[in-house]
Amino acid sequence: MTDVEIKRHLEVEKNKLVNFGKDSRNLYLYGAGNIARAVLDILEDEEIVPAALIVSSGETKETFGYKVITAREASQEINREDGVIPAFTGAVGEELYKNLFPATPQMHMINHLDILAMDDELCFQPILNQLEEMFGHANKHFCKEDIHRILVVRLDLIGDMVFTTPFFRELRRNFPDAHITLIVRTPNYSIVKGCPYMTEVLTYDCPFQQGELSRQCEKYEEIKQRVELFARDHFNEKMFDAVFFPRELLAGRNVIDELLLGFYSGANIRIARQLDLHEIYGDHLFMQVNKFFSFISRRDVPMHESQYSLQMLKDIGCTIVNQRMELYVTENDRIDATERMPYVKSDVKKIALGIVASVPQRMWPSEYYIELINMFNKNFETKYMFILFGGEDAIDVAKSIVGGVHSDSKECLIDMTGKLSLLQSVALMNCCDLYLGSNTGLLHFASACNIPSVTIYSELSDGKPTDGDAPERMGAWMVPHINLIPPAGHDGCHRVCRMHFPHCIKLITPKMAMNAAIDLLGM
């Protein structure tokens, strides 16, 4: 679709949404997440005020400044003259009517990607107008021989940094004499400080910003000031030829910071990537930002996340030799890690447990880990050892697991939570035979260490392989692995679990996890 066609489509869908809101006696949004926030932005711009937000269950009474009610409460409050807008991914009208029974409101189904595109139109377009005035368009006519000083910007989580390690290696292979500077968030520095492919690594201090692009736009002036200070300190003597953005353009955490760092670097060759899903939201963003980039690699073929940035290099004429992830552990890290752990016989299978995750719905309950450990002890006695991994955030969960297992199972359990640095955790992972746990940074440590994995997901069986948390895209890479994926439809969840607590992931039982581990360990 052309830019004009996209804008026309969005305008039509916006008018439908607004008219539905105006025609409803009382308007309700079913959902209280990012999509609900985007719908509220559009409605508030038209001075439409919903009566409340509906959630399936929970104790929250207010969010975004609006009253929150449960589906049960809504079923007694709503009548046929009222309107409901489902505002979460994968909403199914029939299931929502069942949740609201006996209420029979009018319902307006929306495409959540259209809504996000409309929200960006409100919030992001003014920023792009400023950027065009300040920096102009990118150099569309470049060749590899023009690139001598390179900037790479990646400001997200530890696991995402691990995904990018093949890109670092192959970038250096294709630009062997270039001066390459990497900017990372300060907490991620230890993961890349030993990277042999970077000329220098700069740390960037910023609050961790999660959420949709439009939410981050609200902090634009604050971000701009932060980037200007950083550029003044680090960029004055470094006029870069090219800047690479190795993760998906304008998607995910701290993306406005990344974008501004690239612009303030002075590089007029700007190279990025974006999923090409032939959907309005992706096309809308592409049309908005295309003029600011020399080249945007667009792929609609499902790939692992680490492959997309490599494809970006291939698309500008680079060659890719090795796709494996890697980490940069020193001998001191290895020695420190092994000295901190109790002695384990060499013939004992060591299973690394990843017991926490960055969001609650990805956390397998501690009682499930307890049952798993007890089942292993009953069936295999002393032929294995469980090692609990994690930082400060995992200590309390580890204590509940250690305190909950049978007394004879405690001999097969080592708690290393809060005792290791990131690189020491990598070094200890190298000594393990299997990773079992959440889809989190530790899983990617295991893949980089060539360790098989059993991963327990909250992403659902009807998800697409290009979804942001899909196992095919964000899971184990180039190692033997088994993905344990819950079926869709539990309490109306589709594609991803929409609850903010362990919910769909609880459909994966300890016995299922044990059988998968047995298969990979050959026990």
Short mmCIF file of N, CA and C in Angstrom, two decimals, residues 353-456:
data_model
loop_
_atom_site.label_atom_id
_atom_site.label_comp_id
_atom_site.label_asym_id
_atom_site.label_seq_id
_atom_site.Cartn_x
_atom_site.Cartn_y
_atom_site.Cartn_z
N LEU A 353 18.78 -24.30 36.22
CA LEU A 353 17.39 -23.86 36.28
C LEU A 353 17.31 -22.34 36.19
N GLY A 354 16.56 -21.84 35.21
CA GLY A 354 16.30 -20.40 35.09
C GLY A 354 14.95 -20.10 35.70
N ILE A 355 14.92 -19.64 36.94
CA ILE A 355 13.69 -19.65 37.74
C ILE A 355 12.92 -18.33 37.72
N VAL A 356 13.49 -17.28 37.13
CA VAL A 356 12.75 -16.01 37.06
C VAL A 356 12.78 -15.50 35.62
N ALA A 357 11.97 -14.49 35.35
CA ALA A 357 11.90 -13.90 34.02
C ALA A 357 11.60 -12.41 34.16
N SER A 358 11.71 -11.68 33.04
CA SER A 358 11.55 -10.23 33.08
C SER A 358 10.10 -9.80 33.27
N VAL A 359 9.14 -10.69 32.95
CA VAL A 359 7.73 -10.38 33.15
C VAL A 359 7.07 -11.55 33.89
N PRO A 360 6.07 -11.28 34.75
CA PRO A 360 5.52 -12.32 35.62
C PRO A 360 4.91 -13.50 34.87
N GLN A 361 4.23 -13.25 33.72
CA GLN A 361 3.56 -14.35 33.04
C GLN A 361 4.53 -15.37 32.45
N ARG A 362 5.82 -15.03 32.38
CA ARG A 362 6.82 -15.98 31.88
C ARG A 362 7.45 -16.83 33.00
N MET A 363 7.03 -16.60 34.24
CA MET A 363 7.65 -17.31 35.36
C MET A 363 6.86 -18.57 35.70
N TRP A 364 7.49 -19.70 35.54
CA TRP A 364 6.91 -20.98 35.98
C TRP A 364 6.86 -20.95 37.50
N PRO A 365 5.74 -21.33 38.13
CA PRO A 365 5.62 -21.21 39.59
C PRO A 365 6.68 -22.01 40.34
N SER A 366 7.11 -21.48 41.48
CA SER A 366 8.15 -22.15 42.28
C SER A 366 7.69 -23.53 42.72
N GLU A 367 6.38 -23.70 42.98
CA GLU A 367 5.91 -25.03 43.40
C GLU A 367 6.05 -26.06 42.29
N TYR A 368 6.06 -25.62 41.04
CA TYR A 368 6.28 -26.54 39.93
C TYR A 368 7.74 -27.01 39.92
N TYR A 369 8.67 -26.08 40.18
CA TYR A 369 10.08 -26.47 40.27
C TYR A 369 10.29 -27.44 41.43
N ILE A 370 9.62 -27.18 42.54
CA ILE A 370 9.73 -28.08 43.69
C ILE A 370 9.27 -29.49 43.31
N GLU A 371 8.13 -29.59 42.65
CA GLU A 371 7.62 -30.90 42.24
C GLU A 371 8.56 -31.56 41.23
N LEU A 372 9.10 -30.80 40.32
CA LEU A 372 10.05 -31.33 39.34
C LEU A 372 11.27 -31.94 40.02
N ILE A 373 11.84 -31.20 40.96
CA ILE A 373 13.04 -31.67 41.66
C ILE A 373 12.74 -32.93 42.46
N ASN A 374 11.59 -32.96 43.14
CA ASN A 374 11.22 -34.15 43.90
C ASN A 374 10.99 -35.35 42.99
N MET A 375 10.39 -35.13 41.83
CA MET A 375 10.17 -36.22 40.88
C MET A 375 11.48 -36.78 40.37
N PHE A 376 12.43 -35.89 40.06
CA PHE A 376 13.75 -36.35 39.62
C PHE A 376 14.43 -37.17 40.70
N ASN A 377 14.34 -36.70 41.93
CA ASN A 377 15.00 -37.40 43.03
C ASN A 377 14.41 -38.79 43.23
N LYS A 378 13.10 -38.88 43.07
CA LYS A 378 12.44 -40.17 43.23
C LYS A 378 12.83 -41.15 42.14
N ASN A 379 13.01 -40.65 40.92
CA ASN A 379 13.26 -41.53 39.78
C ASN A 379 14.73 -41.79 39.48
N PHE A 380 15.60 -40.81 39.84
CA PHE A 380 16.99 -40.93 39.40
C PHE A 380 18.00 -40.78 40.53
N GLU A 381 17.54 -40.56 41.74
CA GLU A 381 18.40 -40.46 42.92
C GLU A 381 19.56 -39.50 42.70
N THR A 382 20.79 -39.97 42.71
CA THR A 382 21.96 -39.07 42.69
C THR A 382 22.61 -38.95 41.31
N LYS A 383 21.86 -39.19 40.25
CA LYS A 383 22.46 -39.13 38.91
C LYS A 383 22.41 -37.73 38.29
N TYR A 384 21.95 -36.76 39.04
CA TYR A 384 21.80 -35.43 38.50
C TYR A 384 22.00 -34.41 39.63
N MET A 385 22.19 -33.14 39.24
CA MET A 385 22.27 -32.04 40.20
C MET A 385 21.58 -30.82 39.59
N PHE A 386 20.70 -30.19 40.34
CA PHE A 386 20.06 -28.95 39.90
C PHE A 386 20.83 -27.75 40.43
N ILE A 387 21.09 -26.78 39.56
CA ILE A 387 21.77 -25.55 39.96
C ILE A 387 20.82 -24.39 39.70
N LEU A 388 20.48 -23.65 40.76
CA LEU A 388 19.59 -22.51 40.63
C LEU A 388 20.38 -21.28 40.21
N PHE A 389 20.03 -20.71 39.06
CA PHE A 389 20.70 -19.53 38.51
C PHE A 389 19.82 -18.30 38.70
N GLY A 390 20.45 -17.14 38.74
CA GLY A 390 19.73 -15.88 38.76
C GLY A 390 20.42 -14.84 39.61
N GLY A 391 20.00 -13.59 39.45
CA GLY A 391 20.59 -12.49 40.21
C GLY A 391 19.83 -12.23 41.50
N GLU A 392 19.89 -10.98 41.97
CA GLU A 392 19.23 -10.62 43.21
C GLU A 392 17.73 -10.88 43.14
N ASP A 393 17.15 -10.71 41.95
CA ASP A 393 15.71 -10.89 41.81
C ASP A 393 15.27 -12.34 41.94
N ALA A 394 16.21 -13.27 41.93
CA ALA A 394 15.86 -14.69 42.00
C ALA A 394 16.07 -15.28 43.40
N ILE A 395 16.63 -14.51 44.32
CA ILE A 395 17.00 -15.06 45.63
C ILE A 395 15.78 -15.56 46.39
N ASP A 396 14.71 -14.77 46.46
CA ASP A 396 13.54 -15.18 47.23
C ASP A 396 12.86 -16.40 46.61
N VAL A 397 12.81 -16.44 45.27
CA VAL A 397 12.23 -17.62 44.61
C VAL A 397 13.07 -18.86 44.92
N ALA A 398 14.39 -18.70 44.87
CA ALA A 398 15.29 -19.82 45.17
C ALA A 398 15.09 -20.31 46.60
N LYS A 399 14.92 -19.38 47.54
CA LYS A 399 14.70 -19.79 48.94
C LYS A 399 13.43 -20.61 49.09
N SER A 400 12.38 -20.22 48.37
CA SER A 400 11.13 -20.97 48.47
C SER A 400 11.28 -22.36 47.86
N ILE A 401 12.08 -22.48 46.80
CA ILE A 401 12.32 -23.79 46.18
C ILE A 401 13.14 -24.67 47.10
N VAL A 402 14.23 -24.13 47.63
CA VAL A 402 15.09 -24.91 48.53
C VAL A 402 14.31 -25.33 49.78
N GLY A 403 13.49 -24.41 50.30
CA GLY A 403 12.73 -24.74 51.50
C GLY A 403 11.58 -25.68 51.25
N GLY A 404 11.13 -25.79 49.98
CA GLY A 404 9.96 -26.60 49.68
C GLY A 404 10.24 -28.03 49.26
N VAL A 405 11.45 -28.33 48.80
CA VAL A 405 11.74 -29.70 48.33
C VAL A 405 11.88 -30.65 49.52
N HIS A 406 11.70 -31.93 49.26
CA HIS A 406 11.88 -32.94 50.30
C HIS A 406 13.30 -32.89 50.85
N SER A 407 13.48 -33.30 52.06
CA SER A 407 14.80 -33.23 52.70
C SER A 407 15.84 -34.01 51.92
N ASP A 408 15.46 -35.17 51.37
CA ASP A 408 16.45 -35.96 50.62
C ASP A 408 16.73 -35.36 49.24
N SER A 409 15.88 -34.43 48.76
CA SER A 409 16.13 -33.77 47.48
C SER A 409 17.11 -32.61 47.61
N LYS A 410 17.29 -32.11 48.81
CA LYS A 410 18.17 -30.96 49.02
C LYS A 410 19.62 -31.29 48.65
N GLU A 411 20.00 -32.57 48.76
CA GLU A 411 21.37 -32.96 48.42
C GLU A 411 21.65 -32.81 46.92
N CYS A 412 20.60 -32.74 46.13
CA CYS A 412 20.74 -32.63 44.68
C CYS A 412 20.44 -31.22 44.19
N LEU A 413 20.62 -30.23 45.05
CA LEU A 413 20.24 -28.86 44.73
C LEU A 413 21.31 -27.88 45.20
N ILE A 414 21.77 -27.04 44.28
CA ILE A 414 22.77 -26.00 44.61
C ILE A 414 22.18 -24.64 44.26
N ASP A 415 22.12 -23.77 45.26
CA ASP A 415 21.57 -22.43 45.05
C ASP A 415 22.71 -21.45 44.80
N MET A 416 22.80 -20.95 43.56
CA MET A 416 23.84 -19.97 43.20
C MET A 416 23.25 -18.59 42.93
N THR A 417 21.97 -18.39 43.27
CA THR A 417 21.34 -17.10 42.99
C THR A 417 21.99 -15.98 43.80
N GLY A 418 22.25 -14.87 43.13
CA GLY A 418 22.84 -13.71 43.79
C GLY A 418 24.31 -13.84 44.13
N LYS A 419 24.95 -14.92 43.70
CA LYS A 419 26.35 -15.17 44.09
C LYS A 419 27.34 -14.99 42.94
N LEU A 420 26.83 -14.77 41.73
CA LEU A 420 27.70 -14.74 40.56
C LEU A 420 27.50 -13.45 39.76
N SER A 421 28.57 -12.97 39.14
CA SER A 421 28.43 -11.91 38.15
C SER A 421 27.86 -12.52 36.87
N LEU A 422 27.52 -11.67 35.91
CA LEU A 422 26.97 -12.18 34.65
C LEU A 422 27.95 -13.13 33.97
N LEU A 423 29.21 -12.73 33.89
CA LEU A 423 30.18 -13.56 33.19
C LEU A 423 30.50 -14.82 33.97
N GLN A 424 30.44 -14.76 35.30
CA GLN A 424 30.62 -15.97 36.09
C GLN A 424 29.45 -16.93 35.87
N SER A 425 28.25 -16.37 35.68
CA SER A 425 27.09 -17.21 35.36
C SER A 425 27.29 -17.91 34.02
N VAL A 426 27.84 -17.16 33.04
CA VAL A 426 28.14 -17.77 31.75
C VAL A 426 29.16 -18.89 31.92
N ALA A 427 30.21 -18.63 32.70
CA ALA A 427 31.24 -19.63 32.92
C ALA A 427 30.68 -20.89 33.56
N LEU A 428 29.77 -20.71 34.53
CA LEU A 428 29.17 -21.86 35.19
C LEU A 428 28.20 -22.59 34.26
N MET A 429 27.51 -21.84 33.43
CA MET A 429 26.61 -22.46 32.45
C MET A 429 27.40 -23.39 31.53
N ASN A 430 28.62 -23.02 31.22
CA ASN A 430 29.48 -23.86 30.38
C ASN A 430 29.72 -25.24 30.98
N CYS A 431 29.58 -25.34 32.29
CA CYS A 431 29.83 -26.62 32.98
C CYS A 431 28.59 -27.49 33.07
N CYS A 432 27.43 -26.96 32.62
CA CYS A 432 26.17 -27.69 32.77
C CYS A 432 25.88 -28.57 31.55
N ASP A 433 24.97 -29.50 31.73
CA ASP A 433 24.58 -30.42 30.66
C ASP A 433 23.24 -30.04 30.03
N LEU A 434 22.45 -29.19 30.74
CA LEU A 434 21.12 -28.85 30.24
C LEU A 434 20.66 -27.57 30.92
N TYR A 435 19.94 -26.74 30.16
CA TYR A 435 19.22 -25.60 30.73
C TYR A 435 17.74 -25.95 30.75
N LEU A 436 17.06 -25.62 31.87
CA LEU A 436 15.62 -25.82 31.96
C LEU A 436 15.03 -24.61 32.67
N GLY A 437 14.05 -23.97 32.04
CA GLY A 437 13.43 -22.83 32.70
C GLY A 437 12.79 -21.87 31.72
N SER A 438 12.68 -20.62 32.17
CA SER A 438 11.96 -19.59 31.43
C SER A 438 12.73 -19.14 30.18
N ASN A 439 11.98 -18.50 29.30
CA ASN A 439 12.57 -17.85 28.13
C ASN A 439 13.15 -16.52 28.59
N THR A 440 14.44 -16.54 28.94
CA THR A 440 15.08 -15.36 29.50
C THR A 440 16.55 -15.36 29.12
N GLY A 441 17.31 -14.39 29.64
CA GLY A 441 18.71 -14.26 29.25
C GLY A 441 19.52 -15.51 29.48
N LEU A 442 19.22 -16.25 30.56
CA LEU A 442 19.97 -17.48 30.85
C LEU A 442 19.82 -18.52 29.74
N LEU A 443 18.64 -18.56 29.12
CA LEU A 443 18.45 -19.46 27.98
C LEU A 443 19.44 -19.13 26.87
N HIS A 444 19.64 -17.85 26.61
CA HIS A 444 20.53 -17.44 25.53
C HIS A 444 21.99 -17.63 25.92
N PHE A 445 22.31 -17.51 27.22
CA PHE A 445 23.64 -17.90 27.69
C PHE A 445 23.89 -19.37 27.33
N ALA A 446 22.87 -20.22 27.58
CA ALA A 446 23.02 -21.65 27.31
C ALA A 446 23.28 -21.90 25.83
N SER A 447 22.53 -21.23 24.96
CA SER A 447 22.74 -21.42 23.51
C SER A 447 24.14 -20.97 23.11
N ALA A 448 24.58 -19.84 23.67
CA ALA A 448 25.92 -19.35 23.34
C ALA A 448 27.00 -20.30 23.84
N CYS A 449 26.68 -21.06 24.90
CA CYS A 449 27.63 -22.04 25.46
C CYS A 449 27.44 -23.43 24.85
N ASN A 450 26.54 -23.54 23.85
CA ASN A 450 26.27 -24.81 23.18
C ASN A 450 25.64 -25.84 24.12
N ILE A 451 24.79 -25.38 25.04
CA ILE A 451 24.12 -26.24 26.01
C ILE A 451 22.68 -26.49 25.56
N PRO A 452 22.22 -27.74 25.49
CA PRO A 452 20.82 -28.03 25.14
C PRO A 452 19.87 -27.38 26.13
N SER A 453 18.60 -27.22 25.72
CA SER A 453 17.67 -26.53 26.60
C SER A 453 16.26 -27.08 26.50
N VAL A 454 15.56 -27.04 27.64
CA VAL A 454 14.12 -27.25 27.72
C VAL A 454 13.54 -25.91 28.18
N THR A 455 12.78 -25.25 27.30
CA THR A 455 12.28 -23.91 27.60
C THR A 455 10.78 -23.96 27.81
N ILE A 456 10.32 -23.33 28.91
CA ILE A 456 8.91 -23.31 29.29
C ILE A 456 8.37 -21.93 28.93
#
